[in-house]
Amino acid sequence: LVRLYREHVLRPMAQHIRQEMERHYSPRHLERLLAVGDLETRRAAAVGIGLIGDADSQVSVASALLDPDLEVCRRAETASWQVWIRLGSLEQQTRLVRVQELIRAQELHAAVAQVCMLIQTAPEYAEAWNQRALTYYQMQRYRDAISDCQRTLELNPLHFGAASGLAQCHMRLN
């Protein structure tokens, strides 16, 4: 039910909003609004960057994580994840979404197999390394997760998820 809902309702709706956003704004415009807009504008700009932001948007979104408004921070965090996933090709993004579905379903061995294939074909796709680290963490393979978190951070030094994952793994290993 949820999969059908996502495929037939949410995706077309999100696509329409994304197209409208791209028609009226560029990522650079949204980044400026995120930095200096009023409260509602900063919130909206964070959502917009999540929809159309690119690799260059990461610094602005990372800065917004320090915004005094908690809602701007939450939206900036979500935007970061959306941008990171979008840094791969459409095929890579699709494969990564499948990996995330396997992780949510706790099909961890299948998730590792899928993400390993993705990493082989796209070794510079930082989010693939991060998703494998997350999977390894859930499998209690902390040393493997540490290695993948480190690779994620080499590829994307602003990846707070990998930095947090790295710390969590070290804590588990004492």
XYZ file of N, CA and C in Angstrom:
522
model
N 0.826 -1.189 0.000
C 0.000 0.000 0.000
C 0.871 1.253 0.000
N 1.843 1.281 0.912
C 2.712 2.459 1.007
C 3.517 2.632 -0.277
N 4.040 1.530 -0.824
C 4.815 1.612 -2.066
C 3.953 2.175 -3.196
N 2.729 1.679 -3.316
C 1.831 2.183 -4.361
C 1.524 3.662 -4.152
N 1.296 4.033 -2.916
C 1.029 5.432 -2.594
C 2.199 6.312 -3.013
N 3.407 5.872 -2.671
C 4.597 6.644 -3.032
C 4.745 6.763 -4.540
N 4.534 5.656 -5.235
C 4.733 5.651 -6.687
C 3.683 6.459 -7.430
N 2.443 6.428 -6.967
C 1.360 7.002 -7.744
C 0.836 8.337 -7.241
N 1.161 8.696 -6.034
C 0.672 9.972 -5.504
C 1.830 10.901 -5.167
N 2.717 10.448 -4.312
C 3.774 11.333 -3.831
C 4.774 11.705 -4.917
N 5.231 10.742 -5.708
C 6.238 11.054 -6.721
C 5.734 12.041 -7.762
N 4.537 11.835 -8.338
C 4.061 12.841 -9.301
C 3.885 14.224 -8.670
N 3.414 14.259 -7.425
C 3.238 15.527 -6.734
C 4.592 16.195 -6.511
N 5.560 15.425 -6.048
C 6.903 15.963 -5.822
C 7.522 16.427 -7.132
N 7.291 15.674 -8.207
C 7.832 16.057 -9.510
C 7.259 17.394 -9.950
N 5.973 17.603 -9.754
C 5.331 18.865 -10.124
C 5.927 20.031 -9.318
N 6.066 19.839 -8.030
C 6.630 20.888 -7.172
C 8.065 21.175 -7.576
N 8.839 20.124 -7.857
C 10.232 20.292 -8.284
C 10.303 21.100 -9.580
N 9.442 20.787 -10.530
C 9.434 21.509 -11.802
C 9.095 22.983 -11.599
N 8.127 23.251 -10.758
C 7.756 24.648 -10.465
C 8.908 25.380 -9.782
N 9.564 24.700 -8.856
C 10.701 25.294 -8.156
C 11.804 25.642 -9.154
N 12.118 24.712 -10.043
C 13.168 24.944 -11.044
C 12.794 26.070 -12.005
N 11.511 26.225 -12.272
C 11.050 27.290 -13.178
C 11.272 28.677 -12.588
N 11.170 28.787 -11.279
C 11.223 30.097 -10.639
C 12.535 30.398 -9.917
N 13.273 29.366 -9.539
C 14.463 29.577 -8.714
C 15.627 28.731 -9.210
N 16.813 29.204 -8.927
C 18.016 28.401 -9.135
C 18.516 27.977 -7.752
N 19.354 26.956 -7.696
C 19.923 26.596 -6.392
C 20.647 27.779 -5.740
N 21.365 28.586 -6.527
C 22.099 29.723 -5.949
C 21.137 30.748 -5.344
N 20.022 30.983 -6.007
C 19.024 31.904 -5.474
C 18.478 31.388 -4.144
N 18.152 30.106 -4.091
C 17.640 29.512 -2.855
C 18.680 29.558 -1.737
N 19.946 29.373 -2.101
C 21.006 29.437 -1.094
C 21.093 30.834 -0.480
N 20.957 31.869 -1.304
C 20.974 33.237 -0.765
C 19.783 33.472 0.158
N 18.609 32.987 -0.250
C 17.416 33.141 0.584
C 17.558 32.371 1.893
N 18.180 31.224 1.840
C 18.404 30.431 3.051
C 19.319 31.169 4.018
N 20.254 31.904 3.480
C 21.221 32.616 4.319
C 20.665 33.905 4.915
N 19.825 34.616 4.186
C 19.450 35.962 4.640
C 17.950 36.233 4.664
N 17.136 35.250 4.324
C 15.699 35.485 4.293
C 15.095 35.558 5.681
N 13.821 35.982 5.738
C 13.109 35.947 7.007
C 12.820 34.480 7.357
N 12.208 34.254 8.481
C 12.010 32.897 8.987
C 11.307 31.995 7.979
N 10.159 32.391 7.486
C 9.399 31.552 6.554
C 10.167 31.345 5.250
N 10.869 32.369 4.804
C 11.656 32.255 3.578
C 12.804 31.264 3.766
N 13.475 31.305 4.921
C 14.559 30.348 5.183
C 14.014 28.930 5.219
N 12.863 28.738 5.839
C 12.259 27.402 5.880
C 11.935 26.911 4.471
N 11.317 27.778 3.691
C 10.946 27.409 2.319
C 12.186 27.172 1.457
N 13.214 27.985 1.642
C 14.441 27.820 0.861
C 15.111 26.483 1.162
N 15.085 26.056 2.415
C 15.668 24.755 2.770
C 14.921 23.631 2.060
N 13.604 23.709 2.028
C 12.811 22.707 1.310
C 13.142 22.749 -0.171
N 13.237 23.965 -0.718
C 13.555 24.117 -2.141
C 14.905 23.531 -2.499
N 15.889 23.750 -1.654
C 17.210 23.175 -1.914
C 17.141 21.653 -1.864
N 16.327 21.135 -0.962
C 16.138 19.689 -0.934
C 15.590 19.160 -2.250
N 14.782 19.953 -2.920
C 14.186 19.536 -4.191
C 15.113 19.723 -5.385
N 15.854 20.860 -5.428
C 16.624 21.155 -6.641
C 18.090 21.479 -6.380
N 18.515 21.422 -5.126
C 19.902 21.746 -4.814
C 20.872 20.779 -5.469
N 22.126 21.212 -5.585
C 23.163 20.399 -6.209
C 24.369 20.320 -5.280
N 25.447 19.775 -5.777
C 26.650 19.591 -4.951
C 27.108 20.910 -4.342
N 26.987 21.995 -5.080
C 27.427 23.289 -4.569
C 26.527 23.815 -3.455
N 25.351 23.251 -3.296
C 24.405 23.690 -2.257
C 24.779 23.175 -0.873
N 25.681 22.219 -0.805
C 25.979 21.563 0.466
C 26.507 22.513 1.540
N 27.335 23.460 1.169
C 27.908 24.376 2.171
C 26.813 25.251 2.771
N 25.927 25.755 1.922
C 24.828 26.594 2.424
C 23.906 25.812 3.347
N 23.609 24.593 2.966
C 22.720 23.776 3.782
C 23.405 23.421 5.104
N 24.697 23.128 5.043
C 25.431 22.819 6.280
C 25.417 24.024 7.213
N 25.557 25.212 6.665
C 25.505 26.424 7.488
C 24.135 26.598 8.131
N 23.098 26.215 7.398
C 21.733 26.362 7.920
C 21.454 25.412 9.079
N 22.287 24.405 9.249
C 22.118 23.512 10.397
C 22.349 24.249 11.713
N 22.941 25.438 11.640
C 23.190 26.266 12.825
C 22.178 27.398 12.970
N 21.147 27.395 12.150
C 20.129 28.443 12.200
C 19.479 28.466 13.586
N 19.132 29.645 14.090
C 18.477 29.707 15.405
C 17.089 29.068 15.432
N 16.460 28.907 14.270
C 15.138 28.298 14.215
C 15.273 26.787 14.023
N 14.721 26.019 14.937
C 14.832 24.562 14.894
C 14.218 23.988 13.620
N 13.139 24.577 13.132
C 12.490 24.067 11.920
C 13.381 24.268 10.694
N 14.094 25.377 10.622
C 15.045 25.579 9.530
C 16.127 24.497 9.608
N 16.597 24.217 10.811
C 17.619 23.171 10.994
C 17.105 21.815 10.522
N 15.896 21.469 10.883
C 15.314 20.178 10.479
C 15.199 20.092 8.961
N 14.724 21.171 8.371
C 14.567 21.170 6.918
C 15.914 21.157 6.206
N 16.906 21.796 6.788
C 18.255 21.773 6.213
C 18.837 20.358 6.303
N 18.582 19.671 7.400
C 19.059 18.289 7.528
C 18.432 17.416 6.448
N 17.125 17.524 6.279
C 16.429 16.753 5.248
C 16.973 17.112 3.868
N 17.192 18.400 3.632
C 17.729 18.837 2.345
C 19.102 18.230 2.089
N 19.926 18.132 3.126
C 21.255 17.528 2.962
C 21.131 16.103 2.441
N 20.287 15.313 3.074
C 20.112 13.922 2.644
C 19.592 13.859 1.210
N 18.650 14.739 0.863
C 18.094 14.728 -0.491
C 19.164 15.092 -1.524
N 19.983 16.071 -1.206
C 21.053 16.464 -2.122
C 22.066 15.329 -2.255
N 22.454 14.729 -1.146
C 23.457 13.661 -1.194
C 23.000 12.508 -2.070
N 21.744 12.141 -1.971
C 21.232 11.056 -2.812
C 21.268 11.478 -4.277
N 20.923 12.733 -4.554
C 20.855 13.227 -5.926
C 22.227 13.414 -6.573
N 23.303 13.295 -5.822
C 24.636 13.464 -6.399
C 25.017 12.306 -7.309
N 24.256 11.237 -7.282
C 24.477 10.136 -8.213
C 23.615 10.309 -9.456
N 23.880 9.497 -10.464
C 23.057 9.508 -11.676
C 21.662 8.997 -11.326
N 20.725 9.151 -12.238
C 19.360 8.682 -11.993
C 19.352 7.173 -11.730
N 20.134 6.424 -12.476
C 20.212 4.977 -12.258
C 20.796 4.676 -10.875
N 21.833 5.398 -10.495
C 22.439 5.190 -9.179
C 21.470 5.549 -8.067
N 20.729 6.624 -8.239
C 19.737 7.027 -7.240
C 18.675 5.945 -7.077
N 18.221 5.403 -8.195
C 17.197 4.357 -8.168
C 17.717 3.128 -7.434
N 18.954 2.755 -7.714
C 19.546 1.601 -7.045
C 19.714 1.872 -5.547
N 20.080 3.103 -5.206
C 20.251 3.445 -3.795
C 18.923 3.413 -3.050
N 17.861 3.874 -3.677
C 16.532 3.805 -3.062
C 16.167 2.348 -2.783
N 16.504 1.461 -3.709
C 16.237 0.026 -3.492
C 17.024 -0.486 -2.286
N 18.273 -0.061 -2.158
C 19.084 -0.446 -0.997
C 18.422 0.040 0.283
N 17.955 1.283 0.295
C 17.302 1.831 1.485
C 16.034 1.060 1.833
N 15.298 0.628 0.822
C 14.099 -0.180 1.073
C 14.476 -1.514 1.716
N 15.561 -2.125 1.232
C 16.025 -3.388 1.816
C 16.470 -3.190 3.268
N 17.139 -2.079 3.542
C 17.565 -1.785 4.913
C 16.342 -1.633 5.815
N 15.350 -0.851 5.354
C 14.137 -0.664 6.159
C 13.426 -1.988 6.410
N 13.483 -2.898 5.444
C 12.840 -4.206 5.591
C 13.717 -5.178 6.380
N 14.875 -4.697 6.856
C 15.827 -5.509 7.610
C 16.354 -6.694 6.794
N 16.387 -6.537 5.477
C 16.999 -7.524 4.589
C 18.446 -7.073 4.359
N 19.235 -7.175 5.422
C 20.549 -6.546 5.448
C 21.561 -7.207 4.518
N 21.535 -8.523 4.409
C 22.480 -9.196 3.509
C 22.190 -8.820 2.056
N 20.914 -8.743 1.710
C 20.542 -8.328 0.356
C 20.925 -6.871 0.120
N 20.765 -6.040 1.133
C 21.142 -4.631 1.016
C 22.642 -4.494 0.772
N 23.445 -5.259 1.511
C 24.896 -5.212 1.324
C 25.258 -5.658 -0.088
N 24.652 -6.727 -0.554
C 24.952 -7.209 -1.908
C 24.632 -6.137 -2.949
N 23.477 -5.495 -2.807
C 23.075 -4.469 -3.766
C 23.985 -3.247 -3.712
N 24.308 -2.794 -2.505
C 25.120 -1.588 -2.387
C 26.569 -1.869 -2.799
N 27.047 -3.089 -2.612
C 28.396 -3.432 -3.083
C 28.473 -3.330 -4.601
N 27.424 -3.797 -5.278
C 27.394 -3.671 -6.743
C 27.358 -2.202 -7.152
N 26.605 -1.412 -6.415
C 26.537 0.016 -6.717
C 27.897 0.675 -6.517
N 28.572 0.357 -5.444
C 29.897 0.929 -5.178
C 30.890 0.519 -6.257
N 30.793 -0.709 -6.749
C 31.694 -1.152 -7.812
C 31.529 -0.311 -9.068
N 30.292 0.052 -9.390
C 30.043 0.820 -10.611
C 30.133 2.324 -10.386
N 30.007 2.761 -9.133
C 30.032 4.206 -8.825
C 30.851 4.441 -7.559
N 32.175 4.228 -7.618
C 32.989 4.332 -6.401
C 33.100 5.748 -5.837
N 32.688 6.754 -6.574
C 32.753 8.135 -6.081
C 31.410 8.614 -5.517
N 30.425 7.746 -5.462
C 29.090 8.086 -4.966
C 29.094 7.920 -3.447
N 29.332 9.018 -2.749
C 29.522 8.983 -1.294
C 28.341 8.356 -0.560
N 27.140 8.637 -1.008
C 25.982 8.124 -0.275
C 25.876 6.603 -0.355
N 26.400 6.002 -1.402
C 26.414 4.542 -1.471
C 27.303 3.977 -0.361
N 28.467 4.588 -0.170
C 29.364 4.160 0.915
C 28.688 4.348 2.265
N 27.978 5.450 2.434
C 27.312 5.709 3.709
C 26.206 4.698 3.980
N 25.452 4.344 2.947
C 24.378 3.370 3.147
C 24.942 1.994 3.476
N 26.096 1.652 2.879
C 26.706 0.378 3.247
C 27.201 0.435 4.694
N 27.765 1.580 5.090
C 28.195 1.736 6.486
C 27.013 1.560 7.437
N 25.893 2.163 7.095
C 24.690 2.032 7.915
C 24.255 0.569 8.021
N 24.319 -0.123 6.911
C 23.942 -1.539 6.911
C 24.906 -2.355 7.760
N 26.200 -2.121 7.580
C 27.190 -2.819 8.403
C 26.974 -2.530 9.890
N 26.658 -1.288 10.206
C 26.400 -0.931 11.604
C 25.250 -1.770 12.159
N 24.171 -1.871 11.388
C 23.022 -2.652 11.853
C 23.357 -4.134 11.975
N 24.353 -4.598 11.215
C 24.792 -5.986 11.283
C 25.848 -6.177 12.386
N 26.158 -5.105 13.097
C 27.182 -5.080 14.150
C 28.582 -5.355 13.594
N 28.791 -4.999 12.355
C 30.103 -5.108 11.711
C 30.741 -3.713 11.785
N 31.096 -3.308 12.982
C 31.502 -1.935 13.252
C 32.794 -1.538 12.540
N 33.759 -2.423 12.448
C 35.018 -2.077 11.772
C 34.790 -1.834 10.276
N 33.940 -2.650 9.665
C 33.593 -2.422 8.257
C 32.840 -1.104 8.101
N 31.959 -0.818 9.032
C 31.206 0.440 8.989
C 32.146 1.633 9.137
N 33.125 1.513 10.016
C 34.094 2.596 10.206
C 34.820 2.891 8.900
N 35.268 1.848 8.237
C 35.978 2.022 6.963
C 35.102 2.750 5.934
N 33.829 2.360 5.862
C 32.926 2.996 4.902
C 32.575 4.430 5.304
N 32.445 4.691 6.592
C 32.215 6.071 7.055
C 33.411 6.950 6.675
N 34.607 6.423 6.861
C 35.801 7.189 6.510
C 35.835 7.483 5.014
N 35.469 6.489 4.199
C 35.448 6.713 2.745
C 34.384 7.741 2.383
N 33.232 7.666 3.021
C 32.174 8.654 2.782
C 32.696 10.054 3.067
N 33.388 10.217 4.192
C 33.908 11.532 4.579
C 35.042 11.999 3.671
N 35.794 11.074 3.106
C 36.810 11.466 2.117
C 36.136 12.047 0.885
N 35.043 11.430 0.478
C 34.318 11.878 -0.713
C 33.457 13.101 -0.444
N 32.937 13.205 0.778
C 32.048 14.316 1.142
C 32.321 14.720 2.585
N 33.270 15.650 2.785
C 33.642 16.055 4.148
C 32.500 16.681 4.950
N 31.411 17.090 4.298
C 30.277 17.695 4.998
C 29.223 16.665 5.423
N 29.496 15.400 5.220
C 28.501 14.358 5.493
C 28.424 14.087 7.000
N 27.534 14.808 7.673
C 27.397 14.667 9.126
C 26.869 13.292 9.512
N 26.133 12.633 8.630
C 25.635 11.290 8.930
C 26.782 10.300 9.067
N 27.752 10.410 8.169
C 28.913 9.520 8.244
C 29.762 9.849 9.464
N 29.903 11.123 9.784
C 30.678 11.509 10.967
C 30.014 10.963 12.231
N 28.705 11.061 12.293
C 27.968 10.530 13.431
C 28.083 9.009 13.479
N 27.954 8.366 12.331
C 28.086 6.917 12.272
C 29.461 6.449 12.712
N 30.475 7.196 12.308
C 31.848 6.873 12.710
C 31.979 6.910 14.232
N 31.429 7.954 14.835
C 31.473 8.077 16.298
C 30.702 6.940 16.974
N 29.526 6.612 16.440
C 28.722 5.530 17.019
C 29.474 4.200 16.968
N 30.153 3.948 15.847
C 30.920 2.692 15.728
C 32.056 2.644 16.748
N 32.783 3.744 16.885
C 33.862 3.768 17.853
C 33.328 3.586 19.286
N 32.184 4.158 19.566
C 31.581 3.964 20.897
C 31.237 2.490 21.113
N 30.694 1.832 20.090
C 30.340 0.412 20.228
C 31.581 -0.457 20.455
N 32.697 -0.020 19.890
C 33.943 -0.769 20.055
C 34.727 -0.340 21.300
N 34.135 0.576 22.062
C 34.775 1.137 23.259
C 36.051 1.885 22.919
